[in-house]
Amino acid sequence: MIGIEQGRLDTSSGDTLERRVADALAAGASEVAVSCGTLALVDSSGLGSLVRSLKRCRAQGVSFKLLDVTKPLLRLLEMTRLASAFEMEHSSRSGAKTSV
């Protein structure tokens, strides 16, 4: 599982996410899961990193899942019409932060 520890997914943390996904794929992972429970902010570059990671996994036949999807992240994915593209598990708490 890949955790996003800074509470935000932006240019810097998005690059880190993409590297960690690439590393997982290179190691032969059959599934990549990203823990999103700590996310308080996702900007456009962070959203792009999620989409690129999803595409990279799909291209290699690997499942890509978002875990602990909070209501704010879900709203963003719905507004951008990307929610249906991702396999997700939603947080039981509305926007609550969890440790990774």
Short mmCIF file of N, CA and C in Angstrom, two decimals:
data_model
loop_
_atom_site.label_atom_id
_atom_site.label_comp_id
_atom_site.label_asym_id
_atom_site.label_seq_id
_atom_site.Cartn_x
_atom_site.Cartn_y
_atom_site.Cartn_z
N MET A 1 0.85 -1.17 0.00
CA MET A 1 0.00 0.00 0.00
C MET A 1 0.89 1.24 0.00
N ILE A 2 0.49 2.21 -0.78
CA ILE A 2 1.22 3.46 -0.87
C ILE A 2 0.44 4.50 -0.07
N GLY A 3 1.10 5.16 0.86
CA GLY A 3 0.47 6.19 1.66
C GLY A 3 0.90 7.57 1.20
N ILE A 4 0.00 8.52 1.28
CA ILE A 4 0.31 9.91 0.99
C ILE A 4 0.36 10.60 2.35
N GLU A 5 1.57 10.89 2.81
CA GLU A 5 1.76 11.28 4.20
C GLU A 5 1.67 12.78 4.48
N GLN A 6 1.77 13.61 3.47
CA GLN A 6 1.82 15.05 3.72
C GLN A 6 0.45 15.70 3.84
N GLY A 7 -0.61 14.94 3.61
CA GLY A 7 -1.94 15.51 3.69
C GLY A 7 -2.35 16.27 2.44
N ARG A 8 -1.45 16.28 1.45
CA ARG A 8 -1.76 16.98 0.21
C ARG A 8 -1.15 16.22 -0.96
N LEU A 9 -1.83 16.29 -2.08
CA LEU A 9 -1.33 15.68 -3.30
C LEU A 9 -1.19 16.80 -4.31
N ASP A 10 0.06 17.22 -4.52
CA ASP A 10 0.36 18.33 -5.41
C ASP A 10 1.54 17.92 -6.30
N THR A 11 2.21 18.89 -6.91
CA THR A 11 3.31 18.58 -7.83
C THR A 11 4.37 17.72 -7.18
N SER A 12 4.84 18.11 -6.03
CA SER A 12 5.92 17.39 -5.35
C SER A 12 5.49 16.00 -4.90
N SER A 13 4.41 15.92 -4.16
CA SER A 13 3.96 14.62 -3.66
C SER A 13 3.40 13.75 -4.78
N GLY A 14 2.88 14.38 -5.83
CA GLY A 14 2.40 13.63 -6.99
C GLY A 14 3.54 12.92 -7.71
N ASP A 15 4.67 13.61 -7.84
CA ASP A 15 5.86 12.98 -8.45
C ASP A 15 6.31 11.79 -7.61
N THR A 16 6.29 11.96 -6.30
CA THR A 16 6.67 10.87 -5.40
C THR A 16 5.70 9.70 -5.56
N LEU A 17 4.41 9.99 -5.63
CA LEU A 17 3.42 8.94 -5.82
C LEU A 17 3.70 8.16 -7.11
N GLU A 18 3.94 8.88 -8.19
CA GLU A 18 4.19 8.21 -9.47
C GLU A 18 5.45 7.35 -9.43
N ARG A 19 6.49 7.81 -8.75
CA ARG A 19 7.71 7.00 -8.61
C ARG A 19 7.42 5.74 -7.80
N ARG A 20 6.66 5.89 -6.73
CA ARG A 20 6.34 4.72 -5.89
C ARG A 20 5.47 3.71 -6.63
N VAL A 21 4.56 4.20 -7.47
CA VAL A 21 3.75 3.30 -8.30
C VAL A 21 4.65 2.58 -9.29
N ALA A 22 5.55 3.32 -9.94
CA ALA A 22 6.49 2.71 -10.89
C ALA A 22 7.35 1.65 -10.21
N ASP A 23 7.80 1.94 -9.00
CA ASP A 23 8.61 0.97 -8.24
C ASP A 23 7.80 -0.29 -7.93
N ALA A 24 6.55 -0.10 -7.54
CA ALA A 24 5.69 -1.25 -7.23
C ALA A 24 5.47 -2.11 -8.48
N LEU A 25 5.27 -1.46 -9.61
CA LEU A 25 5.08 -2.20 -10.86
C LEU A 25 6.36 -2.93 -11.26
N ALA A 26 7.49 -2.28 -11.10
CA ALA A 26 8.78 -2.91 -11.43
C ALA A 26 9.05 -4.12 -10.53
N ALA A 27 8.52 -4.07 -9.31
CA ALA A 27 8.70 -5.18 -8.37
C ALA A 27 7.71 -6.31 -8.62
N GLY A 28 6.81 -6.12 -9.59
CA GLY A 28 5.87 -7.18 -9.95
C GLY A 28 4.57 -7.18 -9.18
N ALA A 29 4.18 -6.05 -8.63
CA ALA A 29 2.92 -5.98 -7.87
C ALA A 29 1.74 -6.36 -8.76
N SER A 30 0.79 -7.07 -8.19
CA SER A 30 -0.43 -7.43 -8.92
C SER A 30 -1.55 -6.43 -8.63
N GLU A 31 -1.35 -5.62 -7.60
CA GLU A 31 -2.31 -4.58 -7.23
C GLU A 31 -1.56 -3.43 -6.60
N VAL A 32 -1.99 -2.21 -6.92
CA VAL A 32 -1.43 -1.02 -6.29
C VAL A 32 -2.58 -0.33 -5.57
N ALA A 33 -2.43 -0.12 -4.27
CA ALA A 33 -3.45 0.55 -3.47
C ALA A 33 -2.84 1.81 -2.86
N VAL A 34 -3.57 2.91 -2.98
CA VAL A 34 -3.11 4.20 -2.46
C VAL A 34 -4.02 4.61 -1.32
N SER A 35 -3.44 4.82 -0.14
CA SER A 35 -4.19 5.26 1.02
C SER A 35 -4.39 6.77 0.95
N CYS A 36 -5.64 7.20 0.88
CA CYS A 36 -5.96 8.62 0.70
C CYS A 36 -6.57 9.25 1.94
N GLY A 37 -6.60 8.53 3.04
CA GLY A 37 -7.29 8.99 4.24
C GLY A 37 -6.73 10.26 4.85
N THR A 38 -5.47 10.61 4.56
CA THR A 38 -4.87 11.81 5.14
C THR A 38 -4.98 13.02 4.22
N LEU A 39 -5.53 12.83 3.03
CA LEU A 39 -5.55 13.93 2.07
C LEU A 39 -6.51 15.04 2.48
N ALA A 40 -5.96 16.23 2.62
CA ALA A 40 -6.78 17.41 2.88
C ALA A 40 -6.87 18.28 1.64
N LEU A 41 -5.90 18.12 0.72
CA LEU A 41 -5.85 18.94 -0.49
C LEU A 41 -5.34 18.12 -1.65
N VAL A 42 -6.03 18.20 -2.77
CA VAL A 42 -5.56 17.62 -4.03
C VAL A 42 -5.70 18.71 -5.08
N ASP A 43 -4.55 19.13 -5.65
CA ASP A 43 -4.63 20.14 -6.71
C ASP A 43 -4.63 19.45 -8.07
N SER A 44 -4.65 20.24 -9.14
CA SER A 44 -4.77 19.67 -10.48
C SER A 44 -3.58 18.78 -10.84
N SER A 45 -2.39 19.12 -10.40
CA SER A 45 -1.24 18.27 -10.70
C SER A 45 -1.32 16.96 -9.91
N GLY A 46 -1.84 17.01 -8.70
CA GLY A 46 -2.03 15.79 -7.92
C GLY A 46 -3.08 14.89 -8.54
N LEU A 47 -4.14 15.49 -9.03
CA LEU A 47 -5.18 14.73 -9.73
C LEU A 47 -4.59 14.08 -10.98
N GLY A 48 -3.75 14.83 -11.68
CA GLY A 48 -3.07 14.28 -12.85
C GLY A 48 -2.19 13.09 -12.50
N SER A 49 -1.53 13.16 -11.35
CA SER A 49 -0.69 12.04 -10.90
C SER A 49 -1.51 10.79 -10.63
N LEU A 50 -2.69 10.97 -10.05
CA LEU A 50 -3.58 9.82 -9.83
C LEU A 50 -3.99 9.20 -11.16
N VAL A 51 -4.36 10.04 -12.12
CA VAL A 51 -4.80 9.54 -13.43
C VAL A 51 -3.65 8.84 -14.15
N ARG A 52 -2.46 9.44 -14.14
CA ARG A 52 -1.31 8.80 -14.80
C ARG A 52 -0.96 7.48 -14.14
N SER A 53 -1.05 7.43 -12.82
CA SER A 53 -0.77 6.18 -12.10
C SER A 53 -1.79 5.11 -12.47
N LEU A 54 -3.05 5.50 -12.53
CA LEU A 54 -4.11 4.57 -12.94
C LEU A 54 -3.83 4.03 -14.34
N LYS A 55 -3.50 4.92 -15.28
CA LYS A 55 -3.24 4.50 -16.66
C LYS A 55 -2.03 3.57 -16.74
N ARG A 56 -1.00 3.90 -16.00
CA ARG A 56 0.22 3.06 -16.01
C ARG A 56 -0.10 1.66 -15.50
N CYS A 57 -0.87 1.59 -14.43
CA CYS A 57 -1.25 0.27 -13.89
C CYS A 57 -2.11 -0.50 -14.88
N ARG A 58 -3.10 0.16 -15.44
CA ARG A 58 -3.98 -0.52 -16.40
C ARG A 58 -3.20 -1.03 -17.61
N ALA A 59 -2.23 -0.24 -18.07
CA ALA A 59 -1.42 -0.65 -19.22
C ALA A 59 -0.65 -1.93 -18.95
N GLN A 60 -0.37 -2.19 -17.67
CA GLN A 60 0.36 -3.40 -17.30
C GLN A 60 -0.55 -4.48 -16.71
N GLY A 61 -1.85 -4.25 -16.79
CA GLY A 61 -2.80 -5.24 -16.29
C GLY A 61 -2.84 -5.36 -14.78
N VAL A 62 -2.50 -4.27 -14.10
CA VAL A 62 -2.44 -4.26 -12.63
C VAL A 62 -3.60 -3.43 -12.08
N SER A 63 -4.24 -3.93 -11.05
CA SER A 63 -5.33 -3.23 -10.39
C SER A 63 -4.80 -2.01 -9.64
N PHE A 64 -5.53 -0.89 -9.72
CA PHE A 64 -5.17 0.35 -9.02
C PHE A 64 -6.38 0.76 -8.20
N LYS A 65 -6.19 0.90 -6.89
CA LYS A 65 -7.31 1.18 -5.99
C LYS A 65 -6.98 2.35 -5.07
N LEU A 66 -7.98 3.19 -4.82
CA LEU A 66 -7.87 4.27 -3.83
C LEU A 66 -8.57 3.82 -2.56
N LEU A 67 -7.85 3.86 -1.44
CA LEU A 67 -8.40 3.44 -0.15
C LEU A 67 -8.73 4.64 0.72
N ASP A 68 -9.67 4.48 1.61
CA ASP A 68 -10.06 5.54 2.55
C ASP A 68 -10.35 6.86 1.84
N VAL A 69 -11.11 6.77 0.77
CA VAL A 69 -11.46 7.97 0.01
C VAL A 69 -12.41 8.81 0.85
N THR A 70 -11.98 10.01 1.15
CA THR A 70 -12.78 10.92 1.97
C THR A 70 -13.83 11.63 1.10
N LYS A 71 -14.81 12.22 1.75
CA LYS A 71 -15.85 12.93 1.00
C LYS A 71 -15.29 14.05 0.13
N PRO A 72 -14.32 14.86 0.63
CA PRO A 72 -13.78 15.92 -0.24
C PRO A 72 -13.10 15.36 -1.50
N LEU A 73 -12.35 14.28 -1.36
CA LEU A 73 -11.71 13.68 -2.53
C LEU A 73 -12.76 13.11 -3.47
N LEU A 74 -13.76 12.45 -2.92
CA LEU A 74 -14.82 11.89 -3.75
C LEU A 74 -15.54 13.00 -4.52
N ARG A 75 -15.82 14.12 -3.85
CA ARG A 75 -16.48 15.25 -4.53
C ARG A 75 -15.63 15.75 -5.69
N LEU A 76 -14.31 15.86 -5.48
CA LEU A 76 -13.42 16.31 -6.55
C LEU A 76 -13.47 15.34 -7.73
N LEU A 77 -13.40 14.05 -7.43
CA LEU A 77 -13.44 13.05 -8.50
C LEU A 77 -14.79 13.08 -9.23
N GLU A 78 -15.86 13.33 -8.50
CA GLU A 78 -17.18 13.42 -9.13
C GLU A 78 -17.29 14.68 -9.99
N MET A 79 -16.80 15.82 -9.48
CA MET A 79 -16.86 17.07 -10.25
C MET A 79 -16.08 16.98 -11.55
N THR A 80 -14.99 16.25 -11.53
CA THR A 80 -14.15 16.11 -12.72
C THR A 80 -14.55 14.89 -13.56
N ARG A 81 -15.62 14.25 -13.14
CA ARG A 81 -16.16 13.06 -13.82
C ARG A 81 -15.14 11.92 -13.91
N LEU A 82 -14.33 11.81 -12.88
CA LEU A 82 -13.32 10.75 -12.82
C LEU A 82 -13.67 9.65 -11.82
N ALA A 83 -14.72 9.85 -11.05
CA ALA A 83 -15.04 8.88 -9.99
C ALA A 83 -15.24 7.48 -10.55
N SER A 84 -15.87 7.37 -11.69
CA SER A 84 -16.15 6.04 -12.24
C SER A 84 -14.90 5.36 -12.79
N ALA A 85 -13.83 6.10 -12.98
CA ALA A 85 -12.58 5.53 -13.51
C ALA A 85 -11.81 4.76 -12.44
N PHE A 86 -12.01 5.12 -11.18
CA PHE A 86 -11.22 4.55 -10.09
C PHE A 86 -12.01 3.52 -9.29
N GLU A 87 -11.31 2.47 -8.89
CA GLU A 87 -11.85 1.54 -7.91
C GLU A 87 -11.56 2.17 -6.55
N MET A 88 -12.59 2.31 -5.71
CA MET A 88 -12.41 3.05 -4.45
C MET A 88 -13.06 2.34 -3.28
N GLU A 89 -12.46 2.59 -2.11
CA GLU A 89 -13.08 2.25 -0.83
C GLU A 89 -13.19 3.56 -0.08
N HIS A 90 -14.39 3.89 0.35
CA HIS A 90 -14.64 5.17 1.00
C HIS A 90 -14.40 5.11 2.49
N SER A 91 -13.97 6.24 3.03
CA SER A 91 -13.79 6.38 4.47
C SER A 91 -15.15 6.39 5.13
N SER A 92 -15.23 5.82 6.30
CA SER A 92 -16.50 5.83 7.04
C SER A 92 -16.72 7.17 7.72
N ARG A 93 -15.68 7.97 7.79
CA ARG A 93 -15.78 9.28 8.44
C ARG A 93 -15.77 10.36 7.37
N SER A 94 -16.52 11.40 7.55
CA SER A 94 -16.62 12.46 6.56
C SER A 94 -15.40 13.36 6.61
N GLY A 95 -14.46 13.07 5.73
CA GLY A 95 -13.29 13.91 5.63
C GLY A 95 -12.30 13.76 6.77
N ALA A 96 -12.51 12.80 7.63
CA ALA A 96 -11.60 12.63 8.77
C ALA A 96 -10.24 12.16 8.31
N LYS A 97 -9.22 12.63 8.97
CA LYS A 97 -7.86 12.23 8.62
C LYS A 97 -7.47 10.99 9.41
N THR A 98 -6.73 10.11 8.76
CA THR A 98 -6.23 8.92 9.43
C THR A 98 -4.73 8.84 9.23
N SER A 99 -4.04 8.19 10.12
CA SER A 99 -2.60 8.03 10.00
C SER A 99 -2.28 6.94 9.01
N VAL A 100 -1.16 7.12 8.31
CA VAL A 100 -0.70 6.10 7.36
C VAL A 100 0.59 5.51 7.87
#
